[in-house]
Amino acid sequence: MNLHEYQGKEMLNSFGVEIQRGIVAQTPAEAVAAAKKLTEDTGTGWHVVKAQIHAGGRGKGGGVKLAKSLEEVEQIAGQIIGMHLVTPQTSVEGKLVSQVLITEDVYYPGESEPSEYYMSVLMNRATGRNMIMYSTEGGMDIEAVADNTPHLIFNEEIDPALGLLPFQARKIAFNLGLSGKAFKEMTKFVSALYNAYVKSDSSLFEINPVLKTSDDRVIAVDAKVTIDDNALFRHKDYEALRDLREENPVEVEAKAVGLSYVDLDGNVGCMVNGAGLAMATMDLIKQAGGEPANFLDVGGTADAERVEIAFKLILKDPNVKAILVNIFGGIVRCDRVAKGIIEAYKNIGNIEIPIIVRLEGTNADIAKKLIDESGLDVHSVIEFQEAADKVQEVLA
Ligand code: GDP
Ligand code: MN
């Protein structure tokens, strides 16, 4: 689950990570009220208006702007709220902005260049350890830094049994070229950040930029936070942070009925029971010259109702040219699944694309007979290879 910048910052701050202070607003009037409040609390004269969408690169797309007066806060908030913000990380249509974060201006005007660093915390899957990735080249496109000057990106791996050790936090501050008060502030920042990462069961923190102000404060100016969905049951309070407007509507609908559905770009919809079989089926589709349109695991109970919902979800995708159903009847008998498919097909009505059904397992032969005699435009097979050949045939 991804968080908005303002939610991520609040969460970080609750673990003692220093942040650029801000208040979220839905309207220009709320934005002005937020700016006034921030001036009272922080003494800031200028403010920054920041679009809240689940995508980075907002600055480049015109979604982050400095306001030098309350009139400008109102005017800029009015421009940004309701706009379709296009950034290097959104589609060409962009994302609708429904709220902005009003922040204190932490790049104090007139002072020498503040220093922007990059810092992320994530899992290194090759070593199975968390790591802190950081660079002196913050604020800009970290992918470009990785391409052009990879030696300016550092990694610090953390032993899961020991946690982040004090010398590691000092090494990071040292490699970022800090000394004195800023050095100390950075070690505090890194320790609090890592602690927050572990305690919140996150799978990604990306803070770009981490800012060192001219008076040597070290603060998170941006925050991309991804919480591990599999750990959400331990954090019931985080569930309220989910913004369904930012998520794929079909995936949201699938989740509500307990189906694992991931939208993909291909042309063959697939309905499978079991994640392993789903992966194998997607490989099969590719081998047959197609591209999977989705990952869909209907789970152990492939009854008529679930099959019908699954069909409907797949059919929402206009790119789907064929559907491959690949179900292993272990716990659930194939003839029951076949009846479910036939019933679902009849209930939905005008399905205009070919459906290939491969049922293997208990009562597979009875299932094939049921489908073949149903009079519906469904191709039934038992062997995996036959299914592949059929996919190839219907796509040709
Ligand atoms: P992103 O473009 O989506 O990554 O959004 P960021 O939160 O990183 O903001 C983009 C850029 O806005 C930063 O790299 C800064 O250069 C600038 N910015 C952010 N906060 C302030 C601020 O308080 N004052 C000024 N002057 N610029 C800021
Ligand atoms: Mn950023």
Short mmCIF file of C-alpha atoms and ligand atoms in Angstrom, two decimals:
data_model
loop_
_atom_site.label_atom_id
_atom_site.label_comp_id
_atom_site.label_asym_id
_atom_site.label_seq_id
_atom_site.Cartn_x
_atom_site.Cartn_y
_atom_site.Cartn_z
CA MET A 1 0.00 0.00 0.00
CA ASN A 2 1.38 3.37 -1.02
CA LEU A 3 0.92 6.46 1.12
CA HIS A 4 0.60 10.07 0.09
CA GLU A 5 3.53 12.32 0.92
CA TYR A 6 1.61 13.98 3.78
CA GLN A 7 0.64 10.62 5.30
CA GLY A 8 4.18 9.28 4.93
CA LYS A 9 5.64 12.33 6.61
CA GLU A 10 3.17 12.15 9.50
CA MET A 11 4.02 8.50 9.98
CA LEU A 12 7.78 9.19 9.89
CA ASN A 13 7.38 12.04 12.34
CA SER A 14 5.49 9.79 14.75
CA PHE A 15 8.72 7.76 14.95
CA GLY A 16 10.82 10.84 15.61
CA VAL A 17 12.02 11.53 12.06
CA GLU A 18 12.38 15.28 11.46
CA ILE A 19 10.19 16.50 8.60
CA GLN A 20 9.29 19.62 6.69
CA ARG A 21 6.05 20.59 8.47
CA GLY A 22 2.84 20.73 6.50
CA ILE A 23 -0.97 20.64 6.56
CA VAL A 24 -3.12 19.01 3.91
CA ALA A 25 -5.88 21.01 2.19
CA GLN A 26 -8.76 20.18 -0.15
CA THR A 27 -9.69 23.71 -1.22
CA PRO A 28 -7.87 27.04 -1.77
CA ALA A 29 -9.56 28.42 1.38
CA GLU A 30 -8.28 25.50 3.43
CA ALA A 31 -4.86 26.05 1.87
CA VAL A 32 -4.79 29.65 3.11
CA ALA A 33 -5.90 28.59 6.60
CA ALA A 34 -3.18 25.93 6.59
CA ALA A 35 -0.55 28.48 5.55
CA LYS A 36 -1.58 30.86 8.34
CA LYS A 37 -1.39 28.06 10.89
CA LEU A 38 2.08 27.04 9.66
CA THR A 39 3.32 30.59 9.97
CA GLU A 40 2.10 30.68 13.58
CA ASP A 41 3.68 27.31 14.37
CA THR A 42 6.97 27.53 12.49
CA GLY A 43 7.50 31.18 11.70
CA THR A 44 7.76 30.42 8.00
CA GLY A 45 7.16 33.39 5.70
CA TRP A 46 6.90 31.51 2.41
CA HIS A 47 5.06 28.26 1.75
CA VAL A 48 5.22 25.42 -0.74
CA VAL A 49 2.09 24.02 -2.38
CA LYS A 50 2.52 20.34 -3.23
CA ALA A 51 0.10 18.15 -5.19
CA GLN A 52 -0.74 14.91 -3.36
CA ILE A 53 -0.84 12.04 -5.82
CA HIS A 54 0.75 8.60 -5.79
CA ALA A 55 3.52 9.44 -8.25
CA GLY A 56 6.92 11.08 -8.07
CA GLY A 57 8.41 13.75 -10.29
CA ARG A 58 5.66 16.18 -9.28
CA GLY A 59 8.06 19.10 -9.26
CA LYS A 60 8.89 18.55 -12.93
CA GLY A 61 5.21 18.36 -13.84
CA GLY A 62 4.32 21.65 -12.15
CA GLY A 63 2.80 20.06 -9.05
CA VAL A 64 5.20 21.65 -6.50
CA LYS A 65 5.30 25.45 -6.31
CA LEU A 66 6.69 28.07 -3.98
CA ALA A 67 4.20 30.69 -2.75
CA LYS A 68 5.57 33.96 -1.40
CA SER A 69 2.31 35.30 0.02
CA LEU A 70 -1.10 34.09 1.18
CA GLU A 71 -2.56 35.37 -2.11
CA GLU A 72 -0.10 33.16 -3.97
CA VAL A 73 -0.96 30.17 -1.75
CA GLU A 74 -4.62 30.64 -2.67
CA GLN A 75 -3.94 31.15 -6.34
CA ILE A 76 -1.49 28.23 -6.73
CA ALA A 77 -3.69 25.88 -4.68
CA GLY A 78 -6.55 26.84 -7.01
CA GLN A 79 -4.42 25.94 -10.03
CA ILE A 80 -3.16 22.63 -8.67
CA ILE A 81 -6.35 21.25 -7.05
CA GLY A 82 -8.42 19.68 -9.81
CA MET A 83 -5.61 19.56 -12.36
CA HIS A 84 -4.55 16.37 -14.11
CA LEU A 85 -0.92 16.30 -13.15
CA VAL A 86 1.37 14.65 -15.67
CA THR A 87 4.79 13.57 -14.39
CA PRO A 88 7.41 11.14 -15.68
CA GLN A 89 5.75 8.54 -13.44
CA THR A 90 2.10 8.94 -14.51
CA SER A 91 0.30 8.00 -17.73
CA VAL A 92 -0.08 10.67 -20.42
CA GLU A 93 -3.53 11.54 -19.07
CA GLY A 94 -1.97 12.30 -15.70
CA LYS A 95 -3.56 11.96 -12.28
CA LEU A 96 -6.37 14.05 -10.85
CA VAL A 97 -5.16 16.10 -7.88
CA SER A 98 -7.78 16.31 -5.14
CA GLN A 99 -5.62 17.66 -2.33
CA VAL A 100 -2.48 19.66 -1.76
CA LEU A 101 0.03 19.73 1.06
CA ILE A 102 0.88 23.22 2.25
CA THR A 103 4.35 23.18 3.80
CA GLU A 104 6.73 25.54 5.48
CA ASP A 105 9.46 26.80 3.14
CA VAL A 106 12.64 25.17 4.38
CA TYR A 107 14.93 26.47 1.63
CA TYR A 108 15.50 29.70 3.48
CA PRO A 109 15.51 32.57 0.99
CA GLY A 110 18.73 34.41 0.34
CA GLU A 111 20.95 31.89 2.07
CA SER A 112 23.66 29.77 0.49
CA GLU A 113 22.67 26.61 -1.36
CA PRO A 114 21.02 24.06 0.93
CA SER A 115 22.25 20.47 0.51
CA GLU A 116 19.85 17.87 -0.86
CA TYR A 117 20.56 14.18 -0.31
CA TYR A 118 18.89 11.00 -1.47
CA MET A 119 18.02 8.26 0.99
CA SER A 120 15.95 5.11 0.71
CA VAL A 121 15.40 2.04 2.86
CA LEU A 122 14.47 -1.18 1.14
CA MET A 123 15.06 -4.91 1.04
CA ASN A 124 18.04 -6.21 -0.90
CA ARG A 125 16.48 -9.38 -2.24
CA ALA A 126 19.84 -10.85 -3.25
CA THR A 127 21.13 -10.85 0.32
CA GLY A 128 17.79 -10.97 2.13
CA ARG A 129 18.74 -7.93 4.19
CA ASN A 130 17.42 -4.44 4.52
CA MET A 131 19.64 -1.74 3.19
CA ILE A 132 19.92 2.00 3.26
CA MET A 133 20.75 3.44 -0.12
CA TYR A 134 21.96 7.02 -0.10
CA SER A 135 23.66 9.65 -2.18
CA THR A 136 24.97 13.17 -2.06
CA GLU A 137 23.12 13.75 -5.35
CA GLY A 138 19.62 14.23 -3.97
CA GLY A 139 16.68 16.26 -5.17
CA MET A 140 17.02 15.15 -8.75
CA ASP A 141 16.40 12.07 -10.76
CA ILE A 142 18.15 9.24 -8.86
CA GLU A 143 17.85 6.96 -11.90
CA ALA A 144 20.02 9.43 -13.85
CA VAL A 145 22.57 9.45 -11.02
CA ALA A 146 22.61 5.63 -11.10
CA ASP A 147 23.23 5.69 -14.86
CA ASN A 148 25.80 8.47 -15.07
CA THR A 149 27.62 8.51 -11.73
CA PRO A 150 26.93 5.19 -9.99
CA HIS A 151 29.93 5.69 -7.66
CA LEU A 152 27.97 8.49 -5.97
CA ILE A 153 25.37 6.03 -4.69
CA PHE A 154 26.22 4.16 -1.48
CA ASN A 155 24.64 1.13 0.19
CA GLU A 156 24.62 0.17 3.82
CA GLU A 157 23.37 -3.33 4.59
CA ILE A 158 21.82 -4.07 7.95
CA ASP A 159 22.17 -7.34 9.81
CA PRO A 160 18.60 -8.32 10.79
CA ALA A 161 19.74 -9.73 14.12
CA LEU A 162 21.71 -6.64 15.14
CA GLY A 163 19.68 -3.86 13.56
CA LEU A 164 21.28 -0.62 12.44
CA LEU A 165 24.43 -0.11 14.51
CA PRO A 166 25.61 3.35 15.61
CA PHE A 167 28.82 3.10 13.55
CA GLN A 168 26.72 2.52 10.43
CA ALA A 169 24.71 5.70 10.99
CA ARG A 170 28.02 7.58 11.48
CA LYS A 171 29.46 6.07 8.31
CA ILE A 172 26.46 7.35 6.34
CA ALA A 173 26.81 10.87 7.77
CA PHE A 174 30.54 10.75 6.99
CA ASN A 175 30.04 9.58 3.40
CA LEU A 176 27.57 12.42 2.90
CA GLY A 177 30.42 14.79 3.75
CA LEU A 178 28.92 16.14 6.98
CA SER A 179 30.61 17.34 10.13
CA GLY A 180 29.75 19.04 13.41
CA LYS A 181 26.08 19.54 14.24
CA ALA A 182 24.90 18.39 10.81
CA PHE A 183 26.82 15.11 11.26
CA LYS A 184 25.05 14.46 14.55
CA GLU A 185 21.64 15.42 13.14
CA MET A 186 22.17 13.05 10.22
CA THR A 187 23.00 10.09 12.46
CA LYS A 188 19.82 10.79 14.45
CA PHE A 189 17.83 11.08 11.23
CA VAL A 190 19.15 7.79 9.84
CA SER A 191 18.52 5.88 13.07
CA ALA A 192 14.98 7.21 13.43
CA LEU A 193 14.28 6.49 9.76
CA TYR A 194 15.46 2.89 9.99
CA ASN A 195 13.52 2.33 13.20
CA ALA A 196 10.38 3.69 11.50
CA TYR A 197 10.93 1.38 8.54
CA VAL A 198 11.11 -1.72 10.71
CA LYS A 199 8.32 -0.79 13.14
CA SER A 200 5.87 0.16 10.39
CA ASP A 201 6.55 -3.02 8.36
CA SER A 202 7.26 -0.94 5.31
CA SER A 203 8.76 -2.33 2.12
CA LEU A 204 10.05 0.98 0.79
CA PHE A 205 10.98 4.40 2.09
CA GLU A 206 12.32 6.87 -0.42
CA ILE A 207 13.21 10.30 0.91
CA ASN A 208 14.31 12.53 -1.92
CA PRO A 209 15.41 15.05 -0.90
CA VAL A 210 16.66 14.77 2.64
CA LEU A 211 17.60 18.37 3.27
CA LYS A 212 20.38 19.87 5.34
CA THR A 213 19.36 23.45 5.98
CA SER A 214 21.86 26.26 6.37
CA ASP A 215 21.31 26.08 10.14
CA ASP A 216 22.17 22.38 10.07
CA ARG A 217 18.74 20.82 10.56
CA VAL A 218 18.33 17.52 8.73
CA ILE A 219 14.75 16.93 7.54
CA ALA A 220 12.64 14.87 5.15
CA VAL A 221 11.28 17.20 2.46
CA ASP A 222 9.63 14.43 0.46
CA ALA A 223 8.46 10.96 1.48
CA LYS A 224 7.49 7.99 -0.57
CA VAL A 225 6.30 5.23 1.75
CA THR A 226 5.10 1.78 0.77
CA ILE A 227 3.74 -0.44 3.52
CA ASP A 228 3.88 -4.19 3.08
CA ASP A 229 0.29 -5.30 2.46
CA ASN A 230 1.00 -8.64 4.08
CA ALA A 231 1.73 -6.91 7.38
CA LEU A 232 -1.29 -4.61 7.38
CA PHE A 233 -3.16 -6.90 9.75
CA ARG A 234 -0.65 -5.81 12.40
CA HIS A 235 -1.42 -2.13 11.77
CA LYS A 236 -5.16 -1.73 11.71
CA ASP A 237 -4.74 2.04 12.04
CA TYR A 238 -2.87 2.23 8.70
CA GLU A 239 -5.84 0.80 6.80
CA ALA A 240 -7.49 4.24 6.97
CA LEU A 241 -4.54 5.67 5.01
CA ARG A 242 -5.48 3.74 1.89
CA ASP A 243 -6.67 6.09 -0.87
CA LEU A 244 -8.79 3.99 -3.21
CA ARG A 245 -8.90 6.85 -5.74
CA GLU A 246 -5.24 6.13 -6.42
CA GLU A 247 -5.67 2.42 -7.01
CA ASN A 248 -6.72 0.42 -10.05
CA PRO A 249 -10.56 0.20 -9.77
CA VAL A 250 -10.73 -3.38 -11.02
CA GLU A 251 -8.11 -4.46 -8.50
CA VAL A 252 -10.05 -2.74 -5.72
CA GLU A 253 -13.25 -4.53 -6.77
CA ALA A 254 -11.45 -7.89 -6.89
CA LYS A 255 -9.95 -7.37 -3.48
CA ALA A 256 -13.38 -6.61 -2.01
CA VAL A 257 -14.60 -10.09 -3.00
CA GLY A 258 -11.37 -11.81 -1.92
CA LEU A 259 -9.82 -12.45 -5.34
CA SER A 260 -6.13 -11.76 -6.03
CA TYR A 261 -6.17 -9.78 -9.24
CA VAL A 262 -3.35 -7.82 -10.83
CA ASP A 263 -4.01 -5.88 -14.00
CA LEU A 264 -1.45 -6.37 -16.81
CA ASP A 265 -1.08 -5.05 -20.35
CA GLY A 266 -1.66 -8.19 -22.44
CA ASN A 267 -4.48 -9.66 -24.54
CA VAL A 268 -5.25 -13.02 -22.91
CA GLY A 269 -7.24 -12.97 -19.69
CA CYS A 270 -6.52 -15.81 -17.30
CA MET A 271 -8.46 -17.35 -14.49
CA VAL A 272 -6.52 -19.81 -12.41
CA ASN A 273 -6.59 -21.39 -8.95
CA GLY A 274 -3.33 -21.12 -7.06
CA ALA A 275 -0.56 -18.56 -7.47
CA GLY A 276 1.99 -21.10 -8.75
CA LEU A 277 -0.36 -22.39 -11.42
CA ALA A 278 -1.18 -18.78 -12.31
CA MET A 279 2.50 -18.06 -12.94
CA ALA A 280 2.88 -21.21 -15.04
CA THR A 281 -0.23 -20.28 -17.02
CA MET A 282 1.12 -16.81 -17.74
CA ASP A 283 4.32 -18.41 -19.06
CA LEU A 284 2.22 -20.71 -21.22
CA ILE A 285 0.34 -17.76 -22.70
CA LYS A 286 3.59 -16.02 -23.57
CA GLN A 287 4.96 -19.18 -25.15
CA ALA A 288 1.83 -19.43 -27.28
CA GLY A 289 2.48 -15.92 -28.61
CA GLY A 290 0.05 -14.06 -26.37
CA GLU A 291 0.55 -11.72 -23.45
CA PRO A 292 -1.30 -12.18 -20.14
CA ALA A 293 -3.87 -9.43 -19.52
CA ASN A 294 -3.96 -10.13 -15.82
CA PHE A 295 -2.93 -12.31 -12.96
CA LEU A 296 -5.99 -13.79 -11.30
CA ASP A 297 -6.04 -16.39 -8.57
CA VAL A 298 -9.60 -17.44 -7.76
CA GLY A 299 -8.37 -19.48 -4.81
CA GLY A 300 -9.39 -22.91 -3.62
CA THR A 301 -13.15 -22.49 -3.90
CA ALA A 302 -13.78 -22.00 -7.59
CA ASP A 303 -17.57 -22.04 -7.27
CA ALA A 304 -20.04 -20.60 -9.78
CA GLU A 305 -20.32 -17.27 -7.99
CA ARG A 306 -16.58 -16.64 -7.82
CA VAL A 307 -16.11 -17.81 -11.40
CA GLU A 308 -18.80 -15.39 -12.55
CA ILE A 309 -17.24 -12.47 -10.67
CA ALA A 310 -13.84 -13.41 -12.08
CA PHE A 311 -15.19 -13.51 -15.66
CA LYS A 312 -16.81 -10.12 -15.20
CA LEU A 313 -13.58 -8.60 -13.90
CA ILE A 314 -11.58 -9.97 -16.82
CA LEU A 315 -14.18 -8.83 -19.36
CA LYS A 316 -13.84 -5.22 -18.13
CA ASP A 317 -10.49 -5.07 -19.87
CA PRO A 318 -11.10 -4.04 -23.52
CA ASN A 319 -7.73 -5.51 -24.60
CA VAL A 320 -8.75 -9.06 -23.79
CA LYS A 321 -9.05 -11.15 -26.97
CA ALA A 322 -9.42 -14.55 -25.31
CA ILE A 323 -9.78 -16.04 -21.86
CA LEU A 324 -7.89 -19.05 -20.62
CA VAL A 325 -9.31 -20.82 -17.61
CA ASN A 326 -6.79 -23.20 -16.07
CA ILE A 327 -8.07 -24.91 -12.99
CA PHE A 328 -6.74 -27.89 -11.13
CA GLY A 329 -9.49 -29.83 -9.41
CA GLY A 330 -7.92 -31.02 -6.21
CA ILE A 331 -10.01 -29.81 -3.32
CA VAL A 332 -12.72 -28.64 -5.71
CA ARG A 333 -14.01 -31.21 -8.22
CA CYS A 334 -13.68 -30.35 -11.93
CA ASP A 335 -17.33 -31.12 -12.71
CA ARG A 336 -18.39 -28.56 -10.10
CA VAL A 337 -16.11 -25.96 -11.66
CA ALA A 338 -17.43 -26.84 -15.13
CA LYS A 339 -20.99 -26.31 -13.93
CA GLY A 340 -19.88 -23.02 -12.43
CA ILE A 341 -18.36 -21.90 -15.71
CA ILE A 342 -21.43 -22.86 -17.72
CA GLU A 343 -23.72 -21.09 -15.28
CA ALA A 344 -21.55 -17.99 -15.19
CA TYR A 345 -21.36 -17.93 -18.99
CA LYS A 346 -25.14 -18.09 -19.28
CA ASN A 347 -25.66 -15.47 -16.58
CA ILE A 348 -23.29 -12.98 -18.14
CA GLY A 349 -24.80 -13.46 -21.59
CA ASN A 350 -23.12 -11.88 -24.60
CA ILE A 351 -19.51 -13.02 -24.15
CA GLU A 352 -18.04 -12.40 -27.57
CA ILE A 353 -14.52 -13.68 -27.14
CA PRO A 354 -13.33 -17.29 -27.19
CA ILE A 355 -12.90 -19.07 -23.88
CA ILE A 356 -10.52 -21.96 -23.47
CA VAL A 357 -11.04 -24.09 -20.43
CA ARG A 358 -8.50 -26.52 -19.15
CA LEU A 359 -9.71 -28.59 -16.23
CA GLU A 360 -7.46 -31.28 -14.84
CA GLY A 361 -7.84 -33.34 -11.69
CA THR A 362 -10.78 -35.08 -10.05
CA ASN A 363 -13.57 -35.75 -12.57
CA ALA A 364 -11.77 -33.90 -15.40
CA ASP A 365 -13.36 -36.18 -18.00
CA ILE A 366 -16.89 -35.53 -16.71
CA ALA A 367 -16.13 -31.80 -16.69
CA LYS A 368 -14.96 -31.85 -20.31
CA LYS A 369 -18.13 -33.70 -21.33
CA LEU A 370 -20.32 -31.15 -19.51
CA ILE A 371 -18.67 -28.26 -21.31
CA ASP A 372 -18.61 -29.94 -24.72
CA GLU A 373 -22.34 -30.73 -24.43
CA SER A 374 -23.32 -27.31 -23.08
CA GLY A 375 -23.61 -25.88 -26.59
CA LEU A 376 -21.60 -22.83 -25.54
CA ASP A 377 -18.66 -21.38 -27.45
CA VAL A 378 -16.15 -22.78 -24.96
CA HIS A 379 -13.18 -24.90 -25.99
CA SER A 380 -12.39 -27.50 -23.40
CA VAL A 381 -9.09 -29.34 -23.11
CA ILE A 382 -7.36 -31.43 -20.50
CA GLU A 383 -3.67 -31.27 -21.42
CA PHE A 384 -1.59 -28.16 -20.76
CA GLN A 385 -0.10 -28.26 -24.28
CA GLU A 386 -3.53 -28.49 -25.88
CA ALA A 387 -4.46 -25.31 -24.01
CA ALA A 388 -1.38 -23.56 -25.41
CA ASP A 389 -2.19 -24.69 -28.95
CA LYS A 390 -5.75 -23.48 -28.58
CA VAL A 391 -4.60 -20.06 -27.34
CA GLN A 392 -2.32 -19.80 -30.38
CA GLU A 393 -5.16 -20.83 -32.66
CA VAL A 394 -7.71 -18.31 -31.36
CA LEU A 395 -5.18 -15.44 -31.41
CA ALA A 396 -4.15 -16.17 -35.01
P1 GDP B 1 8.76 15.36 -6.36
O1 GDP B 1 9.08 16.26 -7.50
O2 GDP B 1 7.47 14.62 -6.59
O3 GDP B 1 9.88 14.44 -6.02
O4 GDP B 1 8.47 16.31 -5.08
P2 GDP B 1 9.44 16.88 -3.94
O5 GDP B 1 8.69 16.86 -2.67
O6 GDP B 1 10.75 16.18 -3.95
O7 GDP B 1 9.62 18.39 -4.36
C1 GDP B 1 10.23 18.76 -5.56
C2 GDP B 1 11.20 19.87 -5.36
O8 GDP B 1 10.55 21.00 -4.81
C3 GDP B 1 12.34 19.61 -4.37
O9 GDP B 1 13.39 18.87 -4.94
C4 GDP B 1 12.76 21.00 -4.01
O10 GDP B 1 13.70 21.48 -4.94
C5 GDP B 1 11.48 21.80 -4.11
N1 GDP B 1 11.02 22.12 -2.75
C6 GDP B 1 10.47 21.28 -1.85
N2 GDP B 1 10.26 21.90 -0.68
C7 GDP B 1 10.71 23.17 -0.83
C8 GDP B 1 10.78 24.31 0.03
O11 GDP B 1 10.42 24.28 1.21
N3 GDP B 1 11.28 25.45 -0.52
C9 GDP B 1 11.68 25.55 -1.80
N4 GDP B 1 12.14 26.70 -2.24
N5 GDP B 1 11.66 24.48 -2.62
C10 GDP B 1 11.18 23.32 -2.15
MN MN B 2 11.06 14.06 -4.38
#
